[in-house]
Amino acid sequence: MQSDFQAVKIRIHAGRFFVSLFLSQEMDQIQLLDKTFVPYLTEAEIQATVKSLAARINFDYAGQEVVFLSILNGSFMFTSDLMKHITLPCEISFIKVSSYVGTQTSGRVDELIGLTDSLRDKHVLVVEDIVDTGITMDKILTLLRKQQTASLEVCSILFKKIAFQGKHAPKYYGYEIPDKFVVGYGLDYLQHGRNLPAIYQLKTEK
Ligand code: IMP
Ligand code: MG
């Protein structure tokens, strides 16, 4: 009697285990608006990579003061994690790039919003979430070069090298990724998914 009861209990536990395993695998998928995303880089992997990027930066800039220029919105999470491991004397500024149609000219004008202090003769490291085609970064660097910095480099967590058409590849990057759309860790799909601590890839239909 007793052993029958125990066998039933074991079966119930085993059943629960498989149901929860199934559910957790299902839950690994993320639904953002009309799109489904699947896991790509875990939080632990990202954290380890961010730590090693910071170690390289600490080594390369030893003895120098650095201005970290974080490009909003996408790089808020990466910047926050990276800076916790930076041991150099440093400043951190957050900027945005905006494009607008100038009133006097018909062309598009790019400007950096939030840059208040001069960067002249400073070592500047631009922190970005992803360099994809590189067009955005080329614009940012063109604007920053006018400031006559002592040095100017880019650090991004992701680099879509295969899609890259820009002039300036990031000196520091966490991962080279294929030309697939990703979200999480600051990156968004229509402003959603930035809060996810891991990185997810768009699910391709089979
Ligand atoms: P780029 O000018 O093509 O290098 O990309 C500029 C911006 O597009 C990046 O800073 C991101 O904000 C966004 N972006 C590019 N690829 C992705 C992606 O896979 N997921 C989310 N945002 C992306
Ligand atoms: Mg961005």
Short mmCIF file of C-alpha atoms and ligand atoms in Angstrom, two decimals:
data_model
loop_
_atom_site.label_atom_id
_atom_site.label_comp_id
_atom_site.label_asym_id
_atom_site.label_seq_id
_atom_site.Cartn_x
_atom_site.Cartn_y
_atom_site.Cartn_z
CA MET A 1 0.00 0.00 0.00
CA GLN A 2 2.71 2.33 1.14
CA SER A 3 4.91 1.55 -1.90
CA ASP A 4 1.99 2.05 -4.33
CA PHE A 5 1.44 5.45 -2.80
CA GLN A 6 5.15 6.31 -3.18
CA ALA A 7 5.15 5.16 -6.81
CA VAL A 8 2.20 7.46 -7.55
CA LYS A 9 3.99 10.34 -5.80
CA ILE A 10 7.14 9.74 -7.87
CA ARG A 11 5.08 9.68 -11.06
CA ILE A 12 3.40 12.96 -10.11
CA HIS A 13 6.81 14.57 -9.38
CA ALA A 14 8.24 13.26 -12.66
CA GLY A 15 5.19 14.56 -14.52
CA ARG A 16 5.55 17.97 -12.91
CA PHE A 17 9.26 18.02 -13.77
CA PHE A 18 8.63 17.37 -17.47
CA VAL A 19 5.77 19.87 -17.61
CA SER A 20 7.94 22.57 -16.03
CA LEU A 21 10.85 21.70 -18.35
CA PHE A 22 8.52 22.03 -21.33
CA LEU A 23 7.13 25.32 -20.02
CA SER A 24 10.55 26.79 -19.29
CA GLN A 25 11.70 25.94 -22.82
CA GLU A 26 8.59 27.59 -24.21
CA MET A 27 9.13 30.57 -21.92
CA ASP A 28 12.67 31.03 -23.25
CA GLN A 29 11.00 32.42 -26.34
CA ILE A 30 10.18 36.09 -26.11
CA GLN A 31 7.18 37.66 -27.78
CA LEU A 32 7.58 41.36 -28.58
CA LEU A 33 4.55 42.81 -30.35
CA ASP A 34 4.11 40.66 -33.49
CA LYS A 35 7.55 39.01 -33.45
CA THR A 36 8.99 35.98 -31.64
CA PHE A 37 12.61 35.89 -30.52
CA VAL A 38 14.75 32.98 -29.38
CA PRO A 39 17.75 32.99 -27.01
CA TYR A 40 21.06 33.98 -28.57
CA LEU A 41 23.48 35.16 -25.83
CA THR A 42 22.87 34.49 -22.16
CA GLU A 43 23.19 37.06 -19.42
CA ALA A 44 26.18 35.18 -17.95
CA GLU A 45 27.99 35.07 -21.32
CA ILE A 46 27.42 38.78 -21.87
CA GLN A 47 28.61 39.70 -18.38
CA ALA A 48 31.85 37.73 -18.84
CA THR A 49 32.47 39.39 -22.21
CA VAL A 50 31.77 42.88 -20.82
CA LYS A 51 34.27 42.22 -18.03
CA SER A 52 36.99 41.19 -20.48
CA LEU A 53 36.29 44.22 -22.71
CA ALA A 54 36.72 46.47 -19.65
CA ALA A 55 39.99 44.71 -18.80
CA ARG A 56 41.33 45.42 -22.31
CA ILE A 57 40.28 49.07 -22.06
CA ASN A 58 41.86 49.43 -18.60
CA PHE A 59 45.09 48.00 -20.01
CA ASP A 60 45.16 50.03 -23.25
CA TYR A 61 44.37 53.37 -21.58
CA ALA A 62 46.50 52.85 -18.43
CA GLY A 63 47.77 56.18 -17.09
CA GLN A 64 45.23 58.17 -19.12
CA GLU A 65 41.89 59.75 -18.38
CA VAL A 66 39.04 58.68 -20.65
CA VAL A 67 35.70 60.22 -21.59
CA PHE A 68 33.12 57.49 -22.24
CA LEU A 69 30.43 58.74 -24.61
CA SER A 70 27.41 56.47 -24.45
CA ILE A 71 24.97 56.61 -27.36
CA LEU A 72 21.36 56.55 -26.15
CA ASN A 73 19.06 54.72 -26.06
CA GLY A 74 20.56 51.41 -27.07
CA SER A 75 23.77 51.43 -25.06
CA PHE A 76 22.39 52.32 -21.62
CA MET A 77 22.67 48.78 -20.22
CA PHE A 78 26.03 47.96 -21.80
CA THR A 79 27.50 51.27 -20.59
CA SER A 80 26.25 50.68 -17.07
CA ASP A 81 27.77 47.17 -16.88
CA LEU A 82 31.02 48.17 -18.60
CA MET A 83 31.65 51.14 -16.33
CA LYS A 84 31.43 48.98 -13.19
CA HIS A 85 34.67 47.29 -14.32
CA ILE A 86 36.53 50.40 -15.49
CA THR A 87 39.29 51.37 -13.07
CA LEU A 88 40.62 54.37 -15.03
CA PRO A 89 39.94 57.99 -14.07
CA CYS A 90 37.02 58.79 -16.33
CA GLU A 91 33.96 60.84 -17.21
CA ILE A 92 30.72 59.45 -18.63
CA SER A 93 28.36 61.36 -20.89
CA PHE A 94 25.20 60.23 -22.62
CA ILE A 95 24.41 61.59 -26.05
CA LYS A 96 21.84 61.08 -28.79
CA VAL A 97 22.16 61.52 -32.52
CA SER A 98 19.30 63.23 -34.25
CA SER A 99 18.66 63.85 -37.92
CA TYR A 100 16.44 66.67 -39.07
CA VAL A 101 15.78 68.52 -42.30
CA GLY A 102 17.50 71.89 -42.00
CA THR A 103 15.41 75.00 -42.55
CA GLN A 104 17.92 76.67 -44.86
CA THR A 105 19.00 73.63 -46.80
CA SER A 106 17.05 70.73 -48.21
CA GLY A 107 19.56 68.18 -46.93
CA ARG A 108 19.50 66.22 -43.70
CA VAL A 109 21.51 67.65 -40.86
CA ASP A 110 22.92 65.44 -38.12
CA GLU A 111 23.62 66.71 -34.64
CA LEU A 112 24.69 65.32 -31.31
CA ILE A 113 22.31 66.13 -28.49
CA GLY A 114 23.64 66.30 -24.96
CA LEU A 115 27.26 67.11 -25.68
CA THR A 116 27.86 70.12 -23.47
CA ASP A 117 31.56 70.01 -22.53
CA SER A 118 34.45 70.34 -24.95
CA LEU A 119 36.24 67.10 -25.86
CA ARG A 120 39.34 68.86 -27.12
CA ASP A 121 42.55 66.94 -26.32
CA LYS A 122 40.60 64.23 -24.47
CA HIS A 123 40.72 60.47 -25.00
CA VAL A 124 37.19 59.64 -26.12
CA LEU A 125 35.69 56.17 -26.28
CA VAL A 126 32.24 55.96 -27.88
CA VAL A 127 30.06 53.23 -26.35
CA GLU A 128 27.42 51.75 -28.66
CA ASP A 129 25.05 48.76 -28.53
CA ILE A 130 25.62 47.53 -32.08
CA VAL A 131 27.51 48.54 -35.18
CA ASP A 132 25.50 47.20 -38.10
CA THR A 133 26.02 48.97 -41.45
CA GLY A 134 28.24 51.47 -39.61
CA ILE A 135 26.40 54.45 -41.12
CA THR A 136 25.29 55.81 -37.73
CA MET A 137 28.77 55.46 -36.29
CA ASP A 138 30.36 57.20 -39.29
CA LYS A 139 28.03 60.18 -38.70
CA ILE A 140 28.83 60.25 -34.98
CA LEU A 141 32.57 60.07 -35.58
CA THR A 142 32.45 62.78 -38.26
CA LEU A 143 30.74 65.10 -35.77
CA LEU A 144 33.12 64.18 -32.95
CA ARG A 145 36.26 64.70 -35.08
CA LYS A 146 35.43 68.39 -35.24
CA GLN A 147 36.14 68.44 -31.50
CA GLN A 148 39.85 67.66 -32.02
CA THR A 149 40.03 64.89 -29.46
CA ALA A 150 43.37 63.38 -28.42
CA SER A 151 42.04 59.98 -29.51
CA LEU A 152 38.70 58.60 -30.65
CA GLU A 153 37.71 54.92 -30.61
CA VAL A 154 34.52 52.86 -30.54
CA CYS A 155 33.43 50.07 -28.22
CA SER A 156 30.24 48.15 -29.06
CA ILE A 157 28.85 44.99 -27.54
CA LEU A 158 27.82 43.65 -30.99
CA PHE A 159 29.32 44.03 -34.46
CA LYS A 160 27.53 42.81 -37.62
CA LYS A 161 30.76 42.70 -39.59
CA ILE A 162 29.07 41.08 -42.61
CA ALA A 163 26.68 44.06 -42.96
CA PHE A 164 29.35 46.66 -42.24
CA GLN A 165 29.90 49.30 -44.95
CA GLY A 166 31.35 52.06 -42.80
CA LYS A 167 34.80 53.59 -42.68
CA HIS A 168 35.46 52.97 -38.98
CA ALA A 169 35.11 49.52 -37.49
CA PRO A 170 34.92 49.41 -33.69
CA LYS A 171 38.30 48.82 -32.06
CA TYR A 172 36.58 46.99 -29.20
CA TYR A 173 33.56 44.72 -29.61
CA GLY A 174 32.06 41.88 -27.64
CA TYR A 175 30.68 39.64 -30.37
CA GLU A 176 30.77 39.50 -34.14
CA ILE A 177 27.25 38.39 -35.10
CA PRO A 178 25.58 37.30 -38.34
CA ASP A 179 23.21 39.65 -40.19
CA LYS A 180 20.19 38.78 -38.04
CA PHE A 181 17.93 41.06 -36.05
CA VAL A 182 18.56 40.91 -32.29
CA VAL A 183 16.93 42.41 -29.21
CA GLY A 184 17.62 42.72 -25.51
CA TYR A 185 20.45 44.19 -23.45
CA GLY A 186 19.46 47.67 -24.60
CA LEU A 187 18.56 46.73 -28.18
CA ASP A 188 14.94 47.16 -29.19
CA TYR A 189 12.26 46.05 -31.58
CA LEU A 190 10.00 49.11 -31.97
CA GLN A 191 11.20 50.32 -28.56
CA HIS A 192 10.37 46.98 -26.88
CA GLY A 193 12.78 44.50 -25.33
CA ARG A 194 15.48 46.91 -24.18
CA ASN A 195 15.09 45.72 -20.57
CA LEU A 196 15.94 42.06 -21.25
CA PRO A 197 19.25 41.06 -19.58
CA ALA A 198 20.07 38.55 -22.35
CA ILE A 199 20.18 38.90 -26.15
CA TYR A 200 17.56 37.23 -28.38
CA GLN A 201 17.45 36.63 -32.11
CA LEU A 202 14.42 36.91 -34.38
CA LYS A 203 12.89 33.47 -34.77
CA THR A 204 12.97 32.33 -38.37
CA GLU A 205 9.91 30.44 -39.57
CA LYS A 206 10.61 26.90 -40.75
P1 IMP B 1 23.84 51.07 -38.36
O1 IMP B 1 23.79 52.53 -38.72
O2 IMP B 1 23.30 50.22 -39.49
O3 IMP B 1 25.24 50.61 -37.96
O4 IMP B 1 22.87 50.79 -37.15
C1 IMP B 1 22.42 51.82 -36.37
C2 IMP B 1 21.47 51.47 -35.29
O5 IMP B 1 20.46 50.56 -35.74
C3 IMP B 1 22.10 50.78 -34.09
O6 IMP B 1 22.72 51.70 -33.22
C4 IMP B 1 20.88 50.15 -33.47
O7 IMP B 1 20.20 51.08 -32.67
C5 IMP B 1 20.03 49.78 -34.67
N1 IMP B 1 20.21 48.35 -35.00
C6 IMP B 1 20.99 47.79 -35.94
N2 IMP B 1 20.88 46.45 -35.95
C7 IMP B 1 19.99 46.15 -34.96
C8 IMP B 1 19.44 44.90 -34.46
O8 IMP B 1 19.76 43.77 -34.89
N3 IMP B 1 18.55 45.02 -33.43
C9 IMP B 1 18.16 46.21 -32.91
N4 IMP B 1 18.66 47.37 -33.34
C10 IMP B 1 19.56 47.36 -34.36
MG MG B 2 21.78 52.40 -31.20
#
